[in-house]
Amino acid sequence: MDYESEAQLEENLIQQLVGLGYEQVKIDDIDSLEDHFRQKLNQINADNLKDQKLSNKEFERVKNEMIGTRSIFETGKLLRGSELQPYGKINITRDNGENVYLTFFDAKNYQNNDFEVAHQIKNESRYKNRYDVTLLINGLPLVQIELKRRNVELSQAFNQIIRYREEAMKNNLFKYVQLFVISNGVDTRYFSNQEVGNFNSNFMFVWTNEKNKWINEIDEFSASFLNPQRLHSMIARYTIFDNAHKSMLVMRPYQVYATEAILEQALNHPEKNGFVWHTTGSGKTITSFKAAQLMSQQESIEKVIFMIDRRDLDTQSIKNFNSYLSDANQIDMTDSSFKLVKQLNSNDSKLIVTTIQKMSNAIKNEQHSRELEQFHDKHVVFIEDECHRTQFGEMRIAVNKWFKNAQHFGFTGTPIFEENMGQNKRTTENLYDECLHKYLIKDAIRDKNVLPFNVQYIATFKDKGIDYGDEKVEGIDTQEVFETEERMRRVVEHILLNHRKLSGNGMYNAIFTVSSTEMALKYYALFKEYIDKMDDPINVTTIFTWQANEDSNEANQNSENSTSRHGLDNVIKDYNGLFGTNFDTSNFDDYFADVTNRMVNHQKDTPKQNIDILIVVNMFLTGFDSKRLSMLYVDKKLQWHGLVQAYSRTNRVEKDTKPFGNIISYRNLKKATDNAVQLFSAGDMGSFLVEPYENVLERFKQAVLALKNYVAKPEDVDGLYDQGDEAVKKFIELARDVFRKQNQLRFYEEFDWNKISDVIDEGTFQRFQGKYLDVKDEFKREQGDKESIIDDIDFELSLLAVDQIDVRYILNLIQSIDLTSKEQQAKDVEVIKKAMENTANTDGLRLKAALIRKFLEDVIPILGPNDNIGNSLNEFLAKEREKAVDGFSKETKLSESQIDEMFNEYKRSGGIDSEKLTTELNDLGYGFLQSRKVVRRTINFVKETSKKYTI
């Protein structure tokens, strides 16, 4: 494709938008933007204003009411109004004391709004910013488009948006931006506005057509997405407000198309049902919520009843659903049908969220059923989540007995087909007539909405000549073989040997699913035995539900775990000791909630508060969403939808340090996995599993070879600066490619630095990482206002974080050193040293590493039991800083007072007056060239020392 500059891209886009119905307007800056919006506000509200335009004071009240201290979340809600009154409007007091309502957005009818496009609006306050293309609706800037040249990485536009938001979109009308669009002409993404700190590049979305085909080119994207009717629907209809997190969520294209398909079926074909097949983890909760919400606003539909299974009430998806609902519609978690019947008979809300169990009780109760007679012939819509479950088929018969004109819509990530149907011989299509929209796992992996899987099968029988799968084995008791202590020990040893590496050194956690509560307790006891002997232990616990009268009770008499419940109580005692909690099985729901919280909020820098491995039987294998869960250990039979659901716990997208969901199976589930993948990928198995280790390793070797052919040793990178930005840029690209491939490679169990030392050893790899960080630091130091081709490069520093240990983590470990026992003290110190030696370190720790080692070796051994480690560390760093300043003073002839003054200046302003420093060096007798070098060295010294000697 011919080269196009940013200016050409902008001009072409504007002309296309004019063709789509936008009016081009000239808006130079924030003041003219406000004047333009004021003009629009006067026009739209001419009747309410009685043709008396807003005065300056009145417009100030408008701005205060619309912007003031409102958050992005609050301005978004104000823009859209309510379900009953979908209009953006405010109330102000006029100069004459009268109150007047002013409308500024019609969320119901797109034709009642004016669509405009502006070019290069300047926003020059403390920082100078200029916005490429801005889309205005009724004079309000609601969409910001940032364009880059075709050879520029898209992430640069994303990072620029974050900078705009942080610097200049806080206290003016740009706070009303709802959507951002970024494009380099050939790749285009859209995402919702957020508060600074909440932007995540994983939530930049590709727009598609109804068949999930990407629409990437800016021209095609604009014709489809920026069409006024579609853009209005994305803002007014297809944005959801997450009340729990106070954030706006714009829907993905497949969620939009599925919602529209359901709405079309409900309004035009009320006699037909339908289901949506969207893969697990793709956001069915948002789709089902929006479909329910929009149908409840239709006059032809009497009630919309969202039905779930009560056993899903504690799942993350239901908690998410609650956060999208108004307070009046919060899910009632009791089994009482009284409130359900009351809601059905009320006119307050047409949307009702209830459980299968509650509905079952209502239609079986004679008194309640009489109250439901009014709905016999009315159009009542049922939305059923996880509709692959059999109870929805059983419920259908009972529900339709009372709701004669009921229409059913189901959502599932794993439909029931003939291959995996149960004894009732019903498929999802039998129950729901037709599939209204598909978004399969291959689509979700391609779009990076979920991760692929790396499945490894580990043999646990040795020289027994038997199949270690779950198929029948002639002449042996299969269960007995699987439950032998010898085999279980091998499984535990394998997990403990590899868990640190596979979890990114504690960055992620795991679920271990086993076949029974007895196995869960046995495995827990074995883990406990091994962990008690570890210098650097991990935290393991288990959770399960129990039955009052279990078959194993007789055999377990007089044992510590005589019943599953007794065994779990013993586990919870350990849990209480570990985390300082106070649970037992009598308040199981509280224990469940605490376990869930620790699994979801797993943090690498607070290892003592984490659950590293959670042993389960069936719990947490469906409905549980956690980005920090990356591994599933399996020692039980899984098949069909149960297998895909369990695997899918691990494949939530987080960041680059989590390239796939890791499945380690101690049963031979190869055939079951292949069958399930074949079924739920509609025959396309290619994208479900990651590439074999050998393929990834070969590409890593080729990347290393390319890097070494360019710079043979890390030390050679320094010479690239003299060759200019092009040379440095090439190093960045080659090194980044190596880091990307190693980031994927290291999560394979087979990965071992010793086995690839002929290609590159771990030390050399880490030195290349160090040089990479040095280039980044140097680039930032030299950048200023100077334009460089390196501006177009995304350093992707998250790639270096896969094994990173940061300062806070190390300081937590140092603070935990046991000063009462010399033996334990030595162990604690070794753990810290090992953590620092075996990992690639962050910028901050890189600077402090030698100091920390010196503190561990010289100071810790002489501290007494009553000494404060934190105070001792601060004193140590202060003394070392004095030595460094003294040494630099003697080396450069700058006085310590001059250096201290520069420290204070840097602390105040973030910079150093280089002209003043040059003058001082000239006074000391430095020549022109010498002073330039010393200025640079001094600035670097002040910056690094400011970071190096502070906690």
PDB file of C-alpha atoms in Angstrom, residues 443-659:
ATOM      1  CA  ASP A 443     -12.788 -16.705  17.453  1.00  0.00           C
ATOM      2  CA  ALA A 444     -12.116 -15.690  21.057  1.00  0.00           C
ATOM      3  CA  ILE A 445      -8.490 -16.881  20.913  1.00  0.00           C
ATOM      4  CA  ARG A 446      -7.932 -15.056  17.625  1.00  0.00           C
ATOM      5  CA  ASP A 447      -9.382 -11.862  19.120  1.00  0.00           C
ATOM      6  CA  LYS A 448      -7.307 -12.357  22.287  1.00  0.00           C
ATOM      7  CA  ASN A 449     -10.453 -12.331  24.401  1.00  0.00           C
ATOM      8  CA  VAL A 450      -9.372 -15.661  25.906  1.00  0.00           C
ATOM      9  CA  LEU A 451      -6.081 -17.562  25.851  1.00  0.00           C
ATOM     10  CA  PRO A 452      -5.270 -20.890  24.197  1.00  0.00           C
ATOM     11  CA  PHE A 453      -4.311 -23.918  26.300  1.00  0.00           C
ATOM     12  CA  ASN A 454      -1.087 -25.791  26.854  1.00  0.00           C
ATOM     13  CA  VAL A 455      -2.140 -29.313  27.872  1.00  0.00           C
ATOM     14  CA  GLN A 456       0.485 -31.711  29.227  1.00  0.00           C
ATOM     15  CA  TYR A 457      -0.159 -35.329  30.217  1.00  0.00           C
ATOM     16  CA  ILE A 458       2.045 -36.739  32.959  1.00  0.00           C
ATOM     17  CA  ALA A 459       2.335 -40.515  33.376  1.00  0.00           C
ATOM     18  CA  THR A 460       2.083 -41.572  37.031  1.00  0.00           C
ATOM     19  CA  PHE A 461       2.460 -45.340  36.721  1.00  0.00           C
ATOM     20  CA  LYS A 462       5.839 -46.908  36.153  1.00  0.00           C
ATOM     21  CA  ASP A 463       6.529 -50.336  34.648  1.00  0.00           C
ATOM     22  CA  LYS A 464       3.091 -51.681  35.452  1.00  0.00           C
ATOM     23  CA  GLY A 465       2.123 -52.330  31.874  1.00  0.00           C
ATOM     24  CA  ILE A 466      -1.268 -50.650  32.219  1.00  0.00           C
ATOM     25  CA  ASP A 467      -3.065 -47.798  30.571  1.00  0.00           C
ATOM     26  CA  TYR A 468      -3.012 -44.900  32.987  1.00  0.00           C
ATOM     27  CA  GLY A 469      -6.150 -43.393  31.471  1.00  0.00           C
ATOM     28  CA  ASP A 470      -9.665 -43.708  32.778  1.00  0.00           C
ATOM     29  CA  GLU A 471     -10.653 -46.533  30.476  1.00  0.00           C
ATOM     30  CA  LYS A 472     -11.377 -49.924  32.017  1.00  0.00           C
ATOM     31  CA  VAL A 473      -8.241 -51.839  32.889  1.00  0.00           C
ATOM     32  CA  GLU A 474      -8.512 -55.611  32.893  1.00  0.00           C
ATOM     33  CA  GLY A 475      -7.953 -57.393  36.201  1.00  0.00           C
ATOM     34  CA  ILE A 476      -7.246 -54.437  38.482  1.00  0.00           C
ATOM     35  CA  ASP A 477      -9.237 -52.110  40.711  1.00  0.00           C
ATOM     36  CA  THR A 478      -8.785 -48.827  38.786  1.00  0.00           C
ATOM     37  CA  GLN A 479      -9.828 -46.608  41.674  1.00  0.00           C
ATOM     38  CA  GLU A 480      -7.467 -48.374  44.039  1.00  0.00           C
ATOM     39  CA  VAL A 481      -4.570 -47.867  41.625  1.00  0.00           C
ATOM     40  CA  PHE A 482      -5.243 -44.154  41.278  1.00  0.00           C
ATOM     41  CA  GLU A 483      -5.518 -43.679  45.043  1.00  0.00           C
ATOM     42  CA  THR A 484      -2.327 -45.458  46.100  1.00  0.00           C
ATOM     43  CA  GLU A 485      -0.127 -43.308  48.304  1.00  0.00           C
ATOM     44  CA  GLU A 486       2.917 -44.038  46.136  1.00  0.00           C
ATOM     45  CA  ARG A 487       1.236 -42.579  43.054  1.00  0.00           C
ATOM     46  CA  MET A 488      -0.208 -39.613  44.935  1.00  0.00           C
ATOM     47  CA  ARG A 489       3.223 -38.776  46.325  1.00  0.00           C
ATOM     48  CA  ARG A 490       4.642 -38.730  42.809  1.00  0.00           C
ATOM     49  CA  VAL A 491       1.918 -36.274  41.772  1.00  0.00           C
ATOM     50  CA  VAL A 492       2.586 -33.978  44.758  1.00  0.00           C
ATOM     51  CA  GLU A 493       6.347 -34.108  44.174  1.00  0.00           C
ATOM     52  CA  HIS A 494       5.872 -33.233  40.513  1.00  0.00           C
ATOM     53  CA  ILE A 495       3.630 -30.291  41.338  1.00  0.00           C
ATOM     54  CA  LEU A 496       5.964 -28.894  44.003  1.00  0.00           C
ATOM     55  CA  LEU A 497       8.987 -29.360  41.761  1.00  0.00           C
ATOM     56  CA  ASN A 498       7.476 -27.339  38.917  1.00  0.00           C
ATOM     57  CA  HIS A 499       4.934 -24.986  40.446  1.00  0.00           C
ATOM     58  CA  ARG A 500       7.268 -22.048  41.069  1.00  0.00           C
ATOM     59  CA  LYS A 501       8.452 -22.042  37.471  1.00  0.00           C
ATOM     60  CA  LEU A 502       5.019 -22.564  35.934  1.00  0.00           C
ATOM     61  CA  SER A 503       3.412 -19.898  38.129  1.00  0.00           C
ATOM     62  CA  GLY A 504       5.873 -17.180  37.107  1.00  0.00           C
ATOM     63  CA  ASN A 505       7.588 -17.444  40.501  1.00  0.00           C
ATOM     64  CA  GLY A 506       4.328 -16.911  42.352  1.00  0.00           C
ATOM     65  CA  MET A 507       2.742 -14.399  39.996  1.00  0.00           C
ATOM     66  CA  TYR A 508      -0.200 -16.754  39.321  1.00  0.00           C
ATOM     67  CA  ASN A 509      -2.083 -19.460  41.204  1.00  0.00           C
ATOM     68  CA  ALA A 510      -3.591 -22.848  40.414  1.00  0.00           C
ATOM     69  CA  ILE A 511      -6.535 -25.156  40.989  1.00  0.00           C
ATOM     70  CA  PHE A 512      -5.956 -28.870  41.525  1.00  0.00           C
ATOM     71  CA  THR A 513      -9.100 -30.879  40.788  1.00  0.00           C
ATOM     72  CA  VAL A 514      -9.443 -34.426  42.144  1.00  0.00           C
ATOM     73  CA  SER A 515     -12.077 -37.138  41.993  1.00  0.00           C
ATOM     74  CA  SER A 516     -13.551 -37.107  45.520  1.00  0.00           C
ATOM     75  CA  THR A 517     -13.527 -35.355  48.880  1.00  0.00           C
ATOM     76  CA  GLU A 518     -11.487 -38.252  50.271  1.00  0.00           C
ATOM     77  CA  MET A 519      -8.827 -37.701  47.609  1.00  0.00           C
ATOM     78  CA  ALA A 520      -8.870 -33.982  48.330  1.00  0.00           C
ATOM     79  CA  LEU A 521      -8.129 -34.602  52.011  1.00  0.00           C
ATOM     80  CA  LYS A 522      -5.435 -37.184  51.247  1.00  0.00           C
ATOM     81  CA  TYR A 523      -3.724 -34.832  48.819  1.00  0.00           C
ATOM     82  CA  TYR A 524      -3.961 -31.974  51.304  1.00  0.00           C
ATOM     83  CA  ALA A 525      -2.250 -34.097  53.976  1.00  0.00           C
ATOM     84  CA  LEU A 526       0.571 -34.988  51.555  1.00  0.00           C
ATOM     85  CA  PHE A 527       1.081 -31.361  50.495  1.00  0.00           C
ATOM     86  CA  LYS A 528       1.190 -30.353  54.149  1.00  0.00           C
ATOM     87  CA  GLU A 529       3.829 -32.996  54.896  1.00  0.00           C
ATOM     88  CA  TYR A 530       6.115 -31.804  52.089  1.00  0.00           C
ATOM     89  CA  ILE A 531       5.510 -28.071  52.584  1.00  0.00           C
ATOM     90  CA  ASP A 532       6.435 -28.251  56.280  1.00  0.00           C
ATOM     91  CA  LYS A 533       9.961 -29.223  55.156  1.00  0.00           C
ATOM     92  CA  MET A 534      10.355 -26.478  52.521  1.00  0.00           C
ATOM     93  CA  ASP A 535      12.530 -23.387  53.049  1.00  0.00           C
ATOM     94  CA  ASP A 536      10.322 -21.353  50.732  1.00  0.00           C
ATOM     95  CA  PRO A 537       6.853 -22.861  51.229  1.00  0.00           C
ATOM     96  CA  ILE A 538       3.713 -22.259  49.180  1.00  0.00           C
ATOM     97  CA  ASN A 539       0.158 -22.063  50.524  1.00  0.00           C
ATOM     98  CA  VAL A 540      -2.201 -24.952  49.740  1.00  0.00           C
ATOM     99  CA  THR A 541      -5.750 -25.510  50.959  1.00  0.00           C
ATOM    100  CA  THR A 542      -8.905 -27.309  49.877  1.00  0.00           C
ATOM    101  CA  ILE A 543     -12.612 -26.597  49.682  1.00  0.00           C
ATOM    102  CA  PHE A 544     -15.597 -28.814  48.909  1.00  0.00           C
ATOM    103  CA  THR A 545     -19.156 -29.506  49.961  1.00  0.00           C
ATOM    104  CA  TRP A 546     -20.044 -32.636  51.923  1.00  0.00           C
ATOM    105  CA  GLN A 547     -22.942 -34.989  52.470  1.00  0.00           C
ATOM    106  CA  ALA A 548     -24.349 -35.829  55.879  1.00  0.00           C
ATOM    107  CA  ASN A 549     -24.200 -39.604  55.403  1.00  0.00           C
ATOM    108  CA  GLU A 550     -21.326 -40.565  53.125  1.00  0.00           C
ATOM    109  CA  ASP A 551     -20.502 -44.112  52.024  1.00  0.00           C
ATOM    110  CA  SER A 552     -16.989 -43.779  53.462  1.00  0.00           C
ATOM    111  CA  ASN A 553     -18.102 -42.933  57.017  1.00  0.00           C
ATOM    112  CA  GLU A 554     -17.980 -46.562  58.188  1.00  0.00           C
ATOM    113  CA  ALA A 555     -14.474 -47.188  56.836  1.00  0.00           C
ATOM    114  CA  ASN A 556     -13.150 -43.936  58.319  1.00  0.00           C
ATOM    115  CA  GLN A 557     -14.339 -44.502  61.888  1.00  0.00           C
ATOM    116  CA  ASN A 558     -11.784 -43.443  64.543  1.00  0.00           C
ATOM    117  CA  SER A 559      -9.647 -41.626  61.948  1.00  0.00           C
ATOM    118  CA  GLU A 560      -8.849 -37.934  62.148  1.00  0.00           C
ATOM    119  CA  ASN A 561     -11.037 -37.318  59.093  1.00  0.00           C
ATOM    120  CA  SER A 562     -13.927 -39.617  60.008  1.00  0.00           C
ATOM    121  CA  THR A 563     -16.202 -37.664  57.647  1.00  0.00           C
ATOM    122  CA  SER A 564     -15.511 -35.172  54.883  1.00  0.00           C
ATOM    123  CA  ARG A 565     -16.892 -32.407  57.056  1.00  0.00           C
ATOM    124  CA  HIS A 566     -14.600 -33.316  59.965  1.00  0.00           C
ATOM    125  CA  GLY A 567     -11.691 -33.401  57.552  1.00  0.00           C
ATOM    126  CA  LEU A 568     -12.574 -29.985  56.152  1.00  0.00           C
ATOM    127  CA  ASP A 569     -12.832 -28.574  59.678  1.00  0.00           C
ATOM    128  CA  ASN A 570      -9.239 -29.707  60.267  1.00  0.00           C
ATOM    129  CA  VAL A 571      -8.166 -28.058  57.025  1.00  0.00           C
ATOM    130  CA  ILE A 572      -9.902 -24.818  58.021  1.00  0.00           C
ATOM    131  CA  LYS A 573      -8.062 -24.857  61.369  1.00  0.00           C
ATOM    132  CA  ASP A 574      -4.795 -24.809  59.428  1.00  0.00           C
ATOM    133  CA  TYR A 575      -6.223 -22.072  57.210  1.00  0.00           C
ATOM    134  CA  ASN A 576      -7.086 -19.962  60.250  1.00  0.00           C
ATOM    135  CA  GLY A 577      -3.556 -20.367  61.559  1.00  0.00           C
ATOM    136  CA  LEU A 578      -2.089 -19.418  58.204  1.00  0.00           C
ATOM    137  CA  PHE A 579      -4.185 -16.325  57.516  1.00  0.00           C
ATOM    138  CA  GLY A 580      -5.386 -15.224  60.957  1.00  0.00           C
ATOM    139  CA  THR A 581      -9.049 -15.959  60.196  1.00  0.00           C
ATOM    140  CA  ASN A 582     -11.743 -17.606  62.314  1.00  0.00           C
ATOM    141  CA  PHE A 583     -13.796 -19.965  60.148  1.00  0.00           C
ATOM    142  CA  ASP A 584     -15.213 -23.461  60.447  1.00  0.00           C
ATOM    143  CA  THR A 585     -17.780 -25.475  58.491  1.00  0.00           C
ATOM    144  CA  SER A 586     -20.652 -23.893  60.419  1.00  0.00           C
ATOM    145  CA  ASN A 587     -19.920 -20.613  58.605  1.00  0.00           C
ATOM    146  CA  PHE A 588     -18.856 -22.293  55.363  1.00  0.00           C
ATOM    147  CA  ASP A 589     -20.167 -19.420  53.194  1.00  0.00           C
ATOM    148  CA  ASP A 590     -17.714 -17.042  54.888  1.00  0.00           C
ATOM    149  CA  TYR A 591     -14.856 -19.486  54.318  1.00  0.00           C
ATOM    150  CA  PHE A 592     -15.916 -19.833  50.683  1.00  0.00           C
ATOM    151  CA  ALA A 593     -15.979 -16.042  50.265  1.00  0.00           C
ATOM    152  CA  ASP A 594     -12.497 -15.661  51.802  1.00  0.00           C
ATOM    153  CA  VAL A 595     -11.042 -18.416  49.594  1.00  0.00           C
ATOM    154  CA  THR A 596     -12.627 -16.807  46.528  1.00  0.00           C
ATOM    155  CA  ASN A 597     -11.219 -13.417  47.457  1.00  0.00           C
ATOM    156  CA  ARG A 598      -7.682 -14.757  47.919  1.00  0.00           C
ATOM    157  CA  MET A 599      -7.820 -16.651  44.621  1.00  0.00           C
ATOM    158  CA  VAL A 600      -9.080 -13.629  42.691  1.00  0.00           C
ATOM    159  CA  ASN A 601      -6.843 -11.042  44.382  1.00  0.00           C
ATOM    160  CA  HIS A 602      -3.630 -13.079  44.304  1.00  0.00           C
ATOM    161  CA  GLN A 603      -0.680 -10.654  44.489  1.00  0.00           C
ATOM    162  CA  LYS A 604       2.934 -11.631  43.988  1.00  0.00           C
ATOM    163  CA  ASP A 605       4.263  -9.054  46.445  1.00  0.00           C
ATOM    164  CA  THR A 606       2.137 -10.408  49.347  1.00  0.00           C
ATOM    165  CA  PRO A 607       2.956 -14.139  49.137  1.00  0.00           C
ATOM    166  CA  LYS A 608       1.907 -14.913  52.709  1.00  0.00           C
ATOM    167  CA  GLN A 609      -1.651 -13.767  51.971  1.00  0.00           C
ATOM    168  CA  ASN A 610      -2.067 -15.891  48.840  1.00  0.00           C
ATOM    169  CA  ILE A 611      -3.511 -19.299  48.103  1.00  0.00           C
ATOM    170  CA  ASP A 612      -1.069 -20.818  45.624  1.00  0.00           C
ATOM    171  CA  ILE A 613      -2.886 -24.098  44.994  1.00  0.00           C
ATOM    172  CA  LEU A 614      -6.560 -24.763  45.741  1.00  0.00           C
ATOM    173  CA  ILE A 615      -7.632 -28.418  45.820  1.00  0.00           C
ATOM    174  CA  VAL A 616     -11.247 -28.926  44.674  1.00  0.00           C
ATOM    175  CA  VAL A 617     -13.593 -31.681  43.582  1.00  0.00           C
ATOM    176  CA  ASN A 618     -16.247 -29.793  41.595  1.00  0.00           C
ATOM    177  CA  MET A 619     -16.314 -26.306  43.080  1.00  0.00           C
ATOM    178  CA  PHE A 620     -14.631 -23.465  41.165  1.00  0.00           C
ATOM    179  CA  LEU A 621     -14.657 -25.498  37.921  1.00  0.00           C
ATOM    180  CA  THR A 622     -17.563 -23.536  36.409  1.00  0.00           C
ATOM    181  CA  GLY A 623     -18.419 -19.870  36.675  1.00  0.00           C
ATOM    182  CA  PHE A 624     -15.241 -18.866  38.511  1.00  0.00           C
ATOM    183  CA  ASP A 625     -13.374 -16.028  36.799  1.00  0.00           C
ATOM    184  CA  SER A 626      -9.909 -14.954  37.849  1.00  0.00           C
ATOM    185  CA  LYS A 627      -7.181 -13.494  35.678  1.00  0.00           C
ATOM    186  CA  ARG A 628      -4.604 -14.624  38.261  1.00  0.00           C
ATOM    187  CA  LEU A 629      -5.480 -18.292  37.784  1.00  0.00           C
ATOM    188  CA  SER A 630      -3.170 -19.743  35.141  1.00  0.00           C
ATOM    189  CA  MET A 631      -2.909 -23.468  35.941  1.00  0.00           C
ATOM    190  CA  LEU A 632      -5.195 -26.438  36.373  1.00  0.00           C
ATOM    191  CA  TYR A 633      -3.739 -29.642  37.782  1.00  0.00           C
ATOM    192  CA  VAL A 634      -6.042 -32.577  37.012  1.00  0.00           C
ATOM    193  CA  ASP A 635      -6.356 -35.967  38.704  1.00  0.00           C
ATOM    194  CA  LYS A 636      -9.903 -36.964  37.793  1.00  0.00           C
ATOM    195  CA  LYS A 637     -11.970 -37.924  34.776  1.00  0.00           C
ATOM    196  CA  LEU A 638     -13.217 -34.985  32.699  1.00  0.00           C
ATOM    197  CA  GLN A 639     -15.121 -35.040  29.436  1.00  0.00           C
ATOM    198  CA  TRP A 640     -17.164 -32.947  27.010  1.00  0.00           C
ATOM    199  CA  HIS A 641     -18.550 -29.682  28.418  1.00  0.00           C
ATOM    200  CA  GLY A 642     -17.217 -30.478  31.909  1.00  0.00           C
ATOM    201  CA  LEU A 643     -13.693 -30.677  30.503  1.00  0.00           C
ATOM    202  CA  VAL A 644     -13.924 -27.430  28.515  1.00  0.00           C
ATOM    203  CA  GLN A 645     -15.529 -25.615  31.450  1.00  0.00           C
ATOM    204  CA  ALA A 646     -12.746 -26.767  33.801  1.00  0.00           C
ATOM    205  CA  TYR A 647      -9.939 -25.949  31.367  1.00  0.00           C
ATOM    206  CA  SER A 648     -11.482 -22.535  30.754  1.00  0.00           C
ATOM    207  CA  ARG A 649     -10.878 -21.436  34.334  1.00  0.00           C
ATOM    208  CA  THR A 650      -7.254 -20.814  33.312  1.00  0.00           C
ATOM    209  CA  ASN A 651      -7.611 -18.884  30.067  1.00  0.00           C
ATOM    210  CA  ARG A 652      -8.703 -15.420  31.167  1.00  0.00           C
ATOM    211  CA  VAL A 653      -6.607 -12.712  29.545  1.00  0.00           C
ATOM    212  CA  GLU A 654      -4.388 -10.733  31.901  1.00  0.00           C
ATOM    213  CA  LYS A 655      -1.169  -9.398  30.365  1.00  0.00           C
ATOM    214  CA  ASP A 656       1.780 -10.560  28.274  1.00  0.00           C
ATOM    215  CA  THR A 657       3.243 -12.535  31.163  1.00  0.00           C
ATOM    216  CA  LYS A 658       0.343 -15.008  30.874  1.00  0.00           C
ATOM    217  CA  PRO A 659       0.552 -16.421  27.322  1.00  0.00           C
TER     218      PRO A 659
END
